[in-house]
Amino acid sequence: MQLGLIGLGKMGGNMRERVRRAGHEVVGYDRSPDLQDVDSLESLVGALTAPRVVWVMVPAGDPTRETVEALGNLLESGDVVVDGGNSKFTDDQVHADLLATKGIGYVDAGVSGGVWGLENGYALMVGGSKEDVAKVQPIFDALKPPVDAESDSPAGQGAGFVHAGPVGAGHFAKMVHNGIEYGMMQAYGEGYELLTAVDLVEDVPGVIASWTQGTVIRSWLLDLLVRALQEDPGLDDITGWASDSGEGRWTVEQAIEHAVPMPAISASLFARFASRQEDSPTMKAVAALRNQFGGHAVQAAKAREVEDPA
Amino acid sequence: MQLGLIGLGKMGGNMRERVRRAGHEVVGYDRSPDLQDVDSLESLVGALTAPRVVWVMVPAGDPTRETVEALGNLLESGDVVVDGGNSKFTDDQVHADLLATKGIGYVDAGVSGGVWGLENGYALMVGGSKEDVAKVQPIFDALKPPVDAESDSPAGQGAGFVHAGPVGAGHFAKMVHNGIEYGMMQAYGEGYELLTAVDLVEDVPGVIASWTQGTVIRSWLLDLLVRALQEDPGLDDITGWASDSGEGRWTVEQAIEHAVPMPAISASLFARFASRQEDSPTMKAVAALRNQFGGHAVQAAKAREVEDPA
Amino acid sequence: MQLGLIGLGKMGGNMRERVRRAGHEVVGYDRSPDLQDVDSLESLVGALTAPRVVWVMVPAGDPTRETVEALGNLLESGDVVVDGGNSKFTDDQVHADLLATKGIGYVDAGVSGGVWGLENGYALMVGGSKEDVAKVQPIFDALKPPVDAESDSPAGQGAGFVHAGPVGAGHFAKMVHNGIEYGMMQAYGEGYELLTAVDLVEDVPGVIASWTQGTVIRSWLLDLLVRALQEDPGLDDITGWASDSGEGRWTVEQAIEHAVPMPAISASLFARFASRQEDSPTMKAVAALRNQFGGHAVQAAKAREVEDPA
Amino acid sequence: MQLGLIGLGKMGGNMRERVRRAGHEVVGYDRSPDLQDVDSLESLVGALTAPRVVWVMVPAGDPTRETVEALGNLLESGDVVVDGGNSKFTDDQVHADLLATKGIGYVDAGVSGGVWGLENGYALMVGGSKEDVAKVQPIFDALKPPVDAESDSPAGQGAGFVHAGPVGAGHFAKMVHNGIEYGMMQAYGEGYELLTAVDLVEDVPGVIASWTQGTVIRSWLLDLLVRALQEDPGLDDITGWASDSGEGRWTVEQAIEHAVPMPAISASLFARFASRQEDSPTMKAVAALRNQFGGHAVQAAKAREVEDPA
């Protein structure tokens, strides 16, 4: 089938390639002339035969919203727009409502896989009506990881793709996926740090590598940690500075909204915030208080205090 | 080679079987006559030709200590004792010192794999001297997971086994493994709960299953969660009560000892503690305080308060 | 001066009394005929001489919004509306904009003090323009705690009242106040629980009481905990169930919005969520996972597991 | 009465002064000739008439242990040693047993008050036998804060002093006190940071000062925060680096030992650990993982990443 694909960056470019390898025709648009198959949204829409499927793979927020609005003016009834970016799930219903006024369908697709997706396939969490999802299904099938018939995965054919619910459910599921990702990465990180903190363990990269088979904690992320330590055994060339991309925040916000206790994932999010601070106002206040009641002179530098009398 | 194996429960029994399948001779002792090959430690030692390797697979604490002490009186110089149980790493040096007075070697082996180890192999984290570890190596090779030559695992031959350092390093590594396990399970649990808290996601087991391929968070634990949800889609037959076996506590204690921030793993540990409380004294105090400043009558039952004026 | 006061519940009723004791005239309206001075908003507005000050003390959300909208239709240019309820700070600008179209001023006032405010005075955190705040100042002065000239409080005349910034700043400051309150209550609660968990400490209420003078942790909340323990030394008549009123949630949401690490206050919020759960889906998932890898039968009841083999 | 006092530093020196002001005779010993009344423990013991009370006020650990051992050789049956330092409660029974062999009594006294204690009095949490405590009581009465007859404190005469239980109970209570202190300081710090993170609140020191009267969160620590902000309104001259003195760690260790959930206090402890790290190995691992799955180049500096594709 035909697919219109908007946004051909690191993710979109690889997805175009994977869909093409599956035998589909992809017409890609990107602002960058070097990446684009066509030079405008109009040309993209014109190159597709109705009913069209147009996949939007641009940054969440304004870029996605503007693209959806533009498509609303270009597409026609019966076409379907897929938002495969990292949009907040609350944006989805807005986009769906906007397109619905023109009879255009809408599907939100949370996509996981990173740079590995081209080879391994992309996991897809999808929200929308049965009809709209069905129109995109051949593309989903091309993108998703192949299910090995001999695999002992308990998920069977359900691995790598789910129609999670109505519009928004796909991005919600992807958001939670990323929240879990924060927690897992933090857990591995904390364990790694403790190993490095003691002299007793002489081969920390070896311990991490040993965990990749037979253990309860084996995972793809653990494989990646092994890779990272093979490249840089002491992680000396990297700073402990971690960005966050929105989904972790939204996960905790939703937990708060629904009164779900989320101590570990929120701790992981806060650790990222802290990793980006030059200095911590919270800890300035704590240090100031200790100075007040302990009678220490206010400290201008990170000198170790000797005694805490209170 | 020959192996003496003490403790033939769920773990030890399967390990005996796996070692035998690899062609080694195992003489097993257990207090239970139904499980034992020989009926006493004396018989076990007598059935082995020196230099002997005797693997202890009994509960940590007193049972392991008593067994090590008994072996110290039965074995001879050049023999090696392996503690494969979940001992605290600080016990290892004590045991090693005790045996060293008789010239008996000591190796601590953290073992992961649970009931799946018989088929998949057991991951082994080992501490001890080069010489002592070498004496046990054929048994380690029999127990550890086979490394698939075609596997794309980055760990290669390092997967499933590590000689982590001197005596104690094996149990330390296993302890950290379990700490990470706590964090990962909590992260999956929190994500699962958030999915179940919203109407938007209509197929929670389907979402979990979809994550098992192509995603960043795929793991063996996730496969197990899929299995659990296949057996009981709403987890209706299980209560949210989670035990802890010591290693999680020791991990956090060691983090404190070494000033390692460990917010996510500790949160996971505390969530387990809370899961086992009928009522929380902390929250009684919080509720009492709210009543004091808000002027609410003290509540005898879990009735929802309407308003919080302060 | 004259004050119109809408909402004469536990907080509003006491505030009317305190303002009257200071010599001001208060015209109060409440939906309940038993509490009201006048029987409608129209009568209230009619009873006041312009420029009027009308204080809204009703539940946050719809009731406050509806009241502000109604006042927008009744008041005239130069009047000022004060929202003294627990509104979210983001509501304030909406209300201010709505009233500004009529030339009516708006001040948001976070009020702390609970049932003790009548005697002790109410702490006030205020947002709005200098002009609007000035119009209400005599009422603020009546409500706020008297500043003891001989007090050694370092805040001096700044204790109990602050004009924190423009519209919204008052409720923002009150929101943060409540977030801190969550953290303090949790800290006291955790300490209390640890004291009760050991046999060594024979007089837990005595320890708590001893802390009320001379210690670093003495506070008004601690005084309240002493009172609670005097009434019920084991807190036997109260369940560990704690509501939350919105401000704690908003505080953590704002922390996330501004990338502020907030581990302790968020932990306190999550502890409240957990206190209200009959069973925890997170811990169900954790228990299910332990059963899967440990080979335990799924448990239907809260029986203690003996051993954790993985 | 007479008191022997060993250790005349910031705490001990002030305590000597306060006890003397109450009319007692104090013989002080310190290693520093500038501070000492007598020049050896022998002289100190010789200057006191039996039955003697000797108060040890030296750093916890080896210095306290060595002093207790020395006193065990100098004192005689019927004398009492008080350990007023920040010893771990588990040391107390060891010290008591050692002295009991000579018939010497032992009392542990947790002391709070810092540099303010000289004027305000010291809060005392005491463990030991009734008889031993009674022998020291006049000194406790001299040190403790005076109870204002007109105070409305609910603790009444119980404020500032408690006989918490047998040997060890005093230091245990003091340890918990300090754990709570960590949680309170962290809560104030987090709230302070959030206030500073928004433009909306224009007068952060003013907000903090306003909280010192009438609010739910007023406390002595809050007064100290006001002082700190008066001296340095932006806390610009202080770094966010906070030491910890042992008691916070022991509190969390005890929580783990007794399966007490302690999320807020532990978060506060971990925040202090993190405040002292130049870089975080945990966050290095997290950053390395993000780079691995996101395909980002490994970063050598704290440059902000633009996009997170997974």
XYZ file of N, CA and C in Angstrom, chain C residues 148-293:
438
model
N 3.897 39.834 68.595
C 4.297 40.166 69.952
C 5.577 40.992 69.892
N 5.533 42.188 70.434
C 6.698 43.073 70.376
C 7.900 42.454 71.076
N 7.635 41.634 72.066
C 8.745 41.032 72.811
C 9.162 39.678 72.259
N 8.461 39.244 71.224
C 8.796 37.948 70.654
C 10.213 37.977 70.098
N 10.870 36.831 70.204
C 12.198 36.752 69.610
C 12.135 36.156 68.208
N 10.944 36.126 67.636
C 10.832 35.597 66.283
C 11.640 36.466 65.335
N 12.461 35.827 64.509
C 13.295 36.618 63.607
C 12.477 37.325 62.523
N 11.262 36.876 62.279
C 10.477 37.467 61.196
C 9.930 38.836 61.559
N 9.842 39.106 62.827
C 9.345 40.407 63.256
C 7.965 40.684 62.692
N 7.776 41.900 62.200
C 6.473 42.288 61.652
C 6.119 41.518 60.395
N 7.083 40.797 59.829
C 6.799 40.031 58.625
C 6.144 38.695 58.890
N 5.948 38.353 60.164
C 5.343 37.072 60.489
C 3.842 37.107 60.278
N 3.308 36.123 59.612
C 1.861 35.973 59.518
C 1.222 36.644 58.321
N 1.950 37.458 57.604
C 1.374 38.098 56.418
C 2.464 38.389 55.412
N 2.156 38.103 54.135
C 3.070 38.514 53.075
C 2.283 38.858 51.813
N 2.696 39.941 51.184
C 2.216 40.211 49.828
C 3.270 39.599 48.910
N 2.964 38.395 48.424
C 3.993 37.562 47.798
C 4.298 37.947 46.362
N 3.363 38.629 45.701
C 3.573 38.973 44.301
C 2.248 39.267 43.635
N 2.223 39.202 42.307
C 0.992 39.524 41.574
C -0.070 38.434 41.761
N -1.180 38.617 41.110
C -2.296 37.665 41.211
C -1.800 36.230 41.043
N -2.146 35.370 41.952
C -1.749 33.972 41.917
C -0.638 33.652 42.901
N 0.168 34.644 43.228
C 1.316 34.391 44.096
C 0.892 33.974 45.502
N -0.246 34.478 45.956
C -0.715 34.107 47.288
C -1.090 32.635 47.365
N -1.882 32.207 46.398
C -2.258 30.796 46.416
C -1.073 29.887 46.111
N -0.133 30.376 45.304
C 1.064 29.572 45.046
C 1.842 29.352 46.340
N 2.010 30.432 47.094
C 2.743 30.329 48.359
C 2.023 29.405 49.337
N 0.693 29.503 49.376
C -0.084 28.627 50.260
C 0.038 27.172 49.813
N 0.032 26.969 48.510
C 0.197 25.615 47.960
C 1.525 25.011 48.424
N 2.591 25.781 48.313
C 3.901 25.288 48.746
C 3.899 25.042 50.256
N 3.284 25.943 50.994
C 3.116 25.744 52.441
C 2.522 24.367 52.719
N 1.481 24.033 52.018
C 0.832 22.753 52.267
C 1.712 21.584 51.833
N 2.459 21.770 50.749
C 3.386 20.715 50.344
C 4.408 20.448 51.438
N 4.951 21.506 52.000
C 5.900 21.350 53.114
C 5.227 20.650 54.289
N 3.998 21.046 54.531
C 3.209 20.420 55.603
C 3.133 18.899 55.421
N 2.917 18.461 54.174
C 2.896 17.016 53.908
C 4.215 16.375 54.326
N 5.303 17.021 53.913
C 6.615 16.447 54.206
C 6.902 16.399 55.696
N 6.538 17.462 56.410
C 6.786 17.486 57.854
C 5.962 16.417 58.564
N 4.692 16.311 58.196
C 3.834 15.329 58.848
C 4.350 13.912 58.587
N 4.802 13.677 57.371
C 5.331 12.352 57.049
C 6.589 12.074 57.870
N 7.457 13.074 57.995
C 8.687 12.882 58.762
C 8.365 12.563 60.223
N 7.464 13.335 60.826
C 7.067 13.012 62.195
C 6.462 11.610 62.264
N 5.631 11.294 61.280
C 4.967 9.983 61.277
C 5.971 8.847 61.189
N 6.939 8.987 60.307
C 7.936 7.927 60.161
C 8.754 7.761 61.435
N 9.108 8.889 62.043
C 9.848 8.810 63.299
C 9.009 8.173 64.401
N 7.758 8.576 64.468
C 6.849 7.982 65.451
C 6.754 6.473 65.259
N 6.609 6.052 64.004
C 6.468 4.612 63.752
C 7.715 3.841 64.178
N 8.878 4.406 63.897
C 10.102 3.700 64.286
C 10.205 3.579 65.803
N 9.810 4.632 66.509
C 9.821 4.563 67.977
C 8.912 3.444 68.472
N 7.752 3.311 67.828
C 6.807 2.291 68.295
C 7.231 0.886 67.882
N 8.178 0.792 66.952
C 8.561 -0.520 66.420
C 9.576 -1.233 67.303
N 10.123 -0.536 68.274
C 11.150 -1.167 69.109
C 10.678 -1.255 70.562
N 11.107 -2.291 71.223
C 10.774 -2.427 72.643
C 11.601 -1.487 73.505
N 12.753 -1.127 72.990
C 13.714 -0.343 73.768
C 13.126 0.954 74.308
N 12.328 1.611 73.470
C 11.730 2.882 73.893
C 10.411 2.579 74.596
N 10.391 2.796 75.890
C 9.233 2.388 76.703
C 8.170 3.467 76.795
N 8.546 4.695 76.534
C 7.587 5.797 76.713
C 7.566 6.659 75.449
N 6.887 6.176 74.427
C 6.874 6.900 73.154
C 6.182 8.258 73.287
N 5.000 8.333 73.888
C 4.410 9.674 74.038
C 5.310 10.613 74.837
N 6.014 10.072 75.806
C 6.925 10.901 76.582
C 8.073 11.437 75.744
N 8.590 10.593 74.846
C 9.663 11.059 73.970
C 9.162 12.193 73.079
N 7.985 11.989 72.480
C 7.423 13.018 71.601
C 7.230 14.322 72.378
N 6.685 14.198 73.574
C 6.442 15.398 74.393
C 7.756 16.099 74.739
N 8.784 15.291 75.012
C 10.066 15.900 75.408
C 10.637 16.759 74.289
N 10.294 16.404 73.061
C 10.852 17.124 71.910
C 10.305 18.539 71.749
N 9.270 18.884 72.512
C 8.591 20.155 72.242
C 9.340 21.379 72.751
N 10.390 21.162 73.533
C 11.206 22.307 73.928
C 12.684 21.995 73.822
N 13.437 22.923 73.314
C 14.882 22.802 73.280
C 15.438 22.041 72.093
N 14.604 21.276 71.388
C 15.119 20.467 70.281
C 15.101 21.241 68.973
N 15.783 20.650 67.997
C 15.792 21.212 66.653
C 14.443 21.023 65.954
N 13.680 20.017 66.361
C 12.468 19.672 65.606
C 11.196 20.150 66.289
N 11.322 21.053 67.239
C 10.105 21.543 67.901
C 9.303 22.382 66.918
N 8.011 22.290 67.000
C 7.131 22.964 66.036
C 5.705 22.898 66.550
N 4.858 23.616 65.872
C 3.448 23.588 66.239
C 2.847 22.236 65.905
N 3.240 21.657 64.779
C 2.738 20.326 64.443
C 3.139 19.311 65.510
N 4.328 19.452 66.040
C 4.758 18.532 67.092
C 3.887 18.707 68.332
N 3.563 19.956 68.655
C 2.634 20.188 69.768
C 1.309 19.454 69.523
N 0.856 19.501 68.278
C -0.414 18.829 67.969
C -0.282 17.320 68.107
N 0.880 16.798 67.756
C 1.077 15.351 67.904
C 1.058 14.964 69.381
N 1.626 15.836 70.209
C 1.551 15.595 71.655
C 0.096 15.551 72.110
N -0.680 16.511 71.650
C -2.108 16.524 72.004
C -2.801 15.235 71.572
N -2.527 14.822 70.324
C -3.173 13.617 69.813
C -2.812 12.406 70.666
N -1.546 12.335 71.085
C -1.117 11.185 71.883
C -1.623 11.266 73.315
N -1.876 12.485 73.788
C -2.488 12.598 75.118
C -3.918 12.069 75.078
N -4.614 12.336 73.979
C -6.002 11.873 73.854
C -6.072 10.372 73.603
N -5.064 9.839 72.916
C -5.100 8.442 72.472
C -3.657 7.956 72.335
N -3.057 7.512 73.472
C -1.600 7.276 73.512
C -1.083 6.304 72.460
N -1.898 5.349 72.032
C -1.432 4.412 71.016
C -2.031 4.684 69.645
N -2.723 5.789 69.523
C -3.465 6.113 68.303
C -4.337 4.924 67.883
N -4.909 4.282 68.873
C -5.682 3.066 68.600
C -7.036 3.361 67.963
N -7.548 4.560 68.211
C -8.896 4.858 67.750
C -8.927 5.505 66.378
N -7.795 5.541 65.719
C -7.731 6.218 64.431
C -7.084 5.269 63.438
N -7.550 5.292 62.212
C -6.943 4.434 61.196
C -5.928 5.227 60.389
N -4.989 4.525 59.822
C -3.926 5.173 59.062
C -4.365 5.479 57.649
N -5.338 6.321 57.575
C -5.970 6.670 56.310
C -5.921 8.188 56.211
N -5.237 8.709 55.183
C -5.060 10.158 55.126
C -5.512 10.700 53.779
N -6.404 11.624 53.853
C -6.904 12.298 52.661
C -5.844 13.254 52.124
N -6.095 13.769 50.940
C -5.270 14.886 50.468
C -6.203 15.864 49.778
N -5.860 17.127 49.875
C -6.832 18.151 49.510
C -6.503 18.915 48.236
N -5.555 18.437 47.465
C -5.261 19.115 46.216
C -3.935 19.821 46.219
N -3.664 20.574 47.279
C -2.450 21.388 47.267
C -1.168 20.552 47.227
N -1.203 19.402 47.907
C -0.029 18.534 47.839
C 0.201 18.060 46.408
N -0.879 17.694 45.742
C -0.751 17.258 44.341
C -0.220 18.390 43.469
N -0.785 19.580 43.661
C -0.362 20.712 42.817
C 1.102 21.056 43.066
N 1.526 20.925 44.316
C 2.925 21.223 44.626
C 3.845 20.306 43.834
N 3.555 19.022 43.837
C 4.417 18.084 43.112
C 4.295 18.322 41.600
N 3.095 18.596 41.144
C 2.929 18.914 39.715
C 3.780 20.112 39.309
N 3.787 21.132 40.161
C 4.590 22.312 39.851
C 6.083 21.998 39.903
N 6.454 21.144 40.828
C 7.862 20.722 40.889
C 8.248 20.060 39.567
N 7.376 19.206 39.074
C 7.652 18.528 37.800
C 7.717 19.563 36.674
N 6.766 20.463 36.676
C 6.722 21.514 35.651
C 8.033 22.303 35.610
N 8.602 22.552 36.771
C 9.792 23.396 36.848
C 11.077 22.589 37.092
N 10.980 21.273 36.907
C 12.165 20.410 37.049
C 12.834 20.558 38.401
N 12.024 20.694 39.428
C 12.536 20.778 40.801
C 12.496 19.383 41.435
N 13.630 18.844 41.839
C 13.602 17.548 42.539
C 12.809 17.680 43.839
N 11.871 16.795 44.074
C 11.022 16.913 45.257
C 10.764 15.534 45.862
N 11.845 14.835 46.211
C 11.653 13.443 46.628
C 10.887 13.278 47.929
N 11.098 14.134 48.891
C 10.475 13.903 50.198
C 8.994 14.269 50.180
N 8.669 15.415 49.607
C 7.260 15.807 49.586
C 6.453 14.860 48.699
N 7.026 14.435 47.581
C 6.288 13.495 46.729
C 6.114 12.159 47.440
N 7.129 11.724 48.173
C 6.990 10.474 48.934
C 5.840 10.585 49.929
N 5.693 11.768 50.506
C 4.625 11.987 51.481
C 3.258 11.928 50.803
N 3.191 12.487 49.618
C 1.929 12.444 48.873
C 1.577 11.008 48.510
N 2.564 10.274 48.016
C 2.297 8.897 47.609
C 1.911 8.034 48.809
N 2.490 8.331 49.961
C 2.129 7.577 51.171
C 0.648 7.789 51.495
N 0.161 8.994 51.235
C -1.275 9.228 51.465
C -2.123 8.442 50.462
N -1.706 8.481 49.211
C -2.447 7.687 48.220
C -2.510 6.229 48.680
N -1.359 5.696 49.042
C -1.283 4.282 49.428
C -2.150 4.000 50.652
N -2.246 4.992 51.539
C -2.997 4.770 52.779
C -4.487 4.554 52.508
N -4.915 4.941 51.333
C -6.343 4.841 51.020
C -6.677 3.643 50.131
N -5.672 2.846 49.812
C -5.924 1.692 48.949
C -6.255 0.456 49.773
N -7.284 -0.229 49.382
C -7.589 -1.504 50.020
C -6.515 -2.523 49.676
N -6.136 -2.539 48.411
C -5.036 -3.396 47.977
C -4.293 -2.633 46.890
N -3.049 -2.969 46.686
C -2.210 -2.219 45.768
C -1.979 -3.010 44.479
N -2.460 -2.499 43.354
C -2.176 -3.191 42.079
C -0.680 -3.312 41.819
N 0.090 -2.284 42.204
C 1.541 -2.380 42.044
C 2.074 -3.603 42.771
N 1.669 -3.751 44.010
C 2.224 -4.848 44.797
C 1.632 -6.193 44.375
N 0.434 -6.176 43.797
C -0.083 -7.410 43.177
C 0.858 -7.853 42.065
N 1.280 -6.888 41.249
C 2.183 -7.225 40.150
C 3.524 -7.722 40.691
N 4.015 -7.061 41.734
C 5.282 -7.499 42.333
C 5.131 -8.920 42.885
N 4.035 -9.154 43.585
C 3.819 -10.488 44.148
C 3.685 -11.529 43.039
N 2.994 -11.147 41.971
C 2.819 -12.082 40.851
C 4.168 -12.417 40.227
N 5.024 -11.416 40.094
C 6.350 -11.661 39.519
C 7.171 -12.581 40.410
N 7.124 -12.325 41.711
C 7.885 -13.188 42.628
C 7.396 -14.625 42.525
N 6.104 -14.765 42.390
C 5.576 -16.115 42.254
C 6.042 -16.767 40.965
N 6.112 -15.971 39.906
C 6.504 -16.532 38.620
C 7.938 -17.032 38.648
N 8.861 -16.204 39.139
C 10.250 -16.664 39.043
C 10.649 -17.555 40.222
